[in-house]
Short mmCIF file of C-alpha atoms in Angstrom, two decimals:
data_model
loop_
_atom_site.label_atom_id
_atom_site.label_comp_id
_atom_site.label_asym_id
_atom_site.label_seq_id
_atom_site.Cartn_x
_atom_site.Cartn_y
_atom_site.Cartn_z
CA MET J 1 11.58 -2.00 8.62
CA THR J 2 13.78 -4.45 6.76
CA TRP J 3 14.06 -4.89 3.01
CA PHE J 4 12.16 -8.14 3.33
CA GLU J 5 9.25 -6.39 5.07
CA ALA J 6 9.21 -3.65 2.44
CA GLU J 7 9.16 -6.25 -0.32
CA GLN J 8 6.32 -8.10 1.40
CA LEU J 9 4.32 -4.87 1.58
CA ALA J 10 5.01 -4.25 -2.10
CA LYS J 11 3.73 -7.76 -2.84
CA TYR J 12 0.61 -7.12 -0.74
CA ILE J 13 -0.11 -3.90 -2.65
CA PHE J 14 0.42 -5.70 -5.97
CA GLU J 15 -2.08 -8.38 -4.96
CA LEU J 16 -4.54 -5.71 -3.83
CA GLU J 17 -4.22 -3.98 -7.21
CA ASN J 18 -4.96 -7.27 -8.96
CA ALA J 19 -7.99 -7.94 -6.75
CA LEU J 20 -9.31 -4.46 -7.48
CA ASP J 21 -8.80 -4.98 -11.21
CA GLU J 22 -10.89 -8.15 -10.95
CA TRP J 23 -13.53 -6.51 -8.74
CA ALA J 24 -12.95 -9.32 -6.24
CA TYR J 25 -13.84 -7.43 -3.06
CA ASP J 26 -17.19 -6.42 -1.63
CA ASN J 27 -17.75 -3.20 0.33
CA PRO J 28 -16.90 -4.56 3.80
CA ARG J 29 -13.65 -6.04 2.48
CA MET J 30 -12.74 -2.76 0.77
CA ARG J 31 -13.24 -0.91 4.06
CA LEU J 32 -10.88 -3.37 5.73
CA GLU J 33 -8.35 -2.81 2.98
CA LEU J 34 -8.55 0.96 3.52
CA ALA J 35 -7.67 0.45 7.19
CA GLU J 36 -4.79 -1.83 6.20
CA LEU J 37 -3.52 0.76 3.73
CA ASP J 38 -3.44 3.31 6.57
CA LYS J 39 -1.26 0.99 8.65
CA ILE J 40 1.05 0.29 5.74
CA GLU J 41 1.49 3.95 4.90
CA ARG J 42 2.31 4.87 8.50
CA LYS J 43 4.84 2.07 8.76
CA ILE J 44 6.56 2.98 5.50
CA ARG J 45 6.69 6.70 6.24
CA LYS J 46 8.26 5.98 9.62
CA SER J 47 10.86 3.73 8.02
CA VAL J 48 11.71 6.31 5.36
CA GLN J 49 12.39 8.86 8.08
CA GLN J 50 14.68 6.42 9.88
CA ARG J 51 16.61 5.34 6.77
CA THR J 52 17.45 8.72 5.32
CA HIS J 53 20.70 7.59 3.68
CA ASP J 54 19.41 4.43 2.01
CA ASN J 55 18.28 5.75 -1.38
CA SER J 56 17.39 2.38 -2.86
CA PHE J 57 15.09 1.66 0.10
CA ARG J 58 13.51 5.09 -0.28
CA ILE J 59 12.81 4.42 -3.96
CA LEU J 60 11.04 1.17 -3.11
CA ALA J 61 9.17 2.82 -0.24
CA TYR J 62 7.91 5.70 -2.36
CA GLU J 63 6.83 3.30 -5.11
CA VAL J 64 4.81 1.32 -2.56
CA LEU J 65 3.31 4.56 -1.20
CA ASN J 66 2.30 5.70 -4.68
CA ARG J 67 0.68 2.37 -5.48
CA ALA J 68 -1.06 2.34 -2.09
CA GLU J 69 -2.46 5.80 -2.80
CA PHE J 70 -3.76 4.58 -6.15
CA CYS J 71 -5.49 1.65 -4.42
CA ARG J 72 -6.95 3.99 -1.81
CA HIS J 73 -8.35 6.21 -4.56
CA GLU J 74 -9.89 3.26 -6.40
CA ILE J 75 -11.48 1.87 -3.24
CA ARG J 76 -12.94 5.22 -2.24
CA GLU J 77 -14.46 5.72 -5.68
CA ARG J 78 -16.08 2.30 -5.54
CA LEU J 79 -17.42 2.81 -2.05
CA MET J 80 -19.01 6.11 -3.05
CA ALA J 81 -20.72 4.61 -6.12
#
């Protein structure tokens, strides 16, 4: 994964957070977002393992993972309500 791809994923997560704050998604869309979060997390974890010596990339990657986990938690809570 390149820096550009990591930044694009960070942007995607940021937009997802905003959409969740605005309650913009219905249940089917939230389920799709959960599946997308799974893909993103797998891709980032794989990249972190490959780029063990790039600390600045790892910092960005872990920030994206933390924010993705927050989104996952929010979506699951809303789907269970």
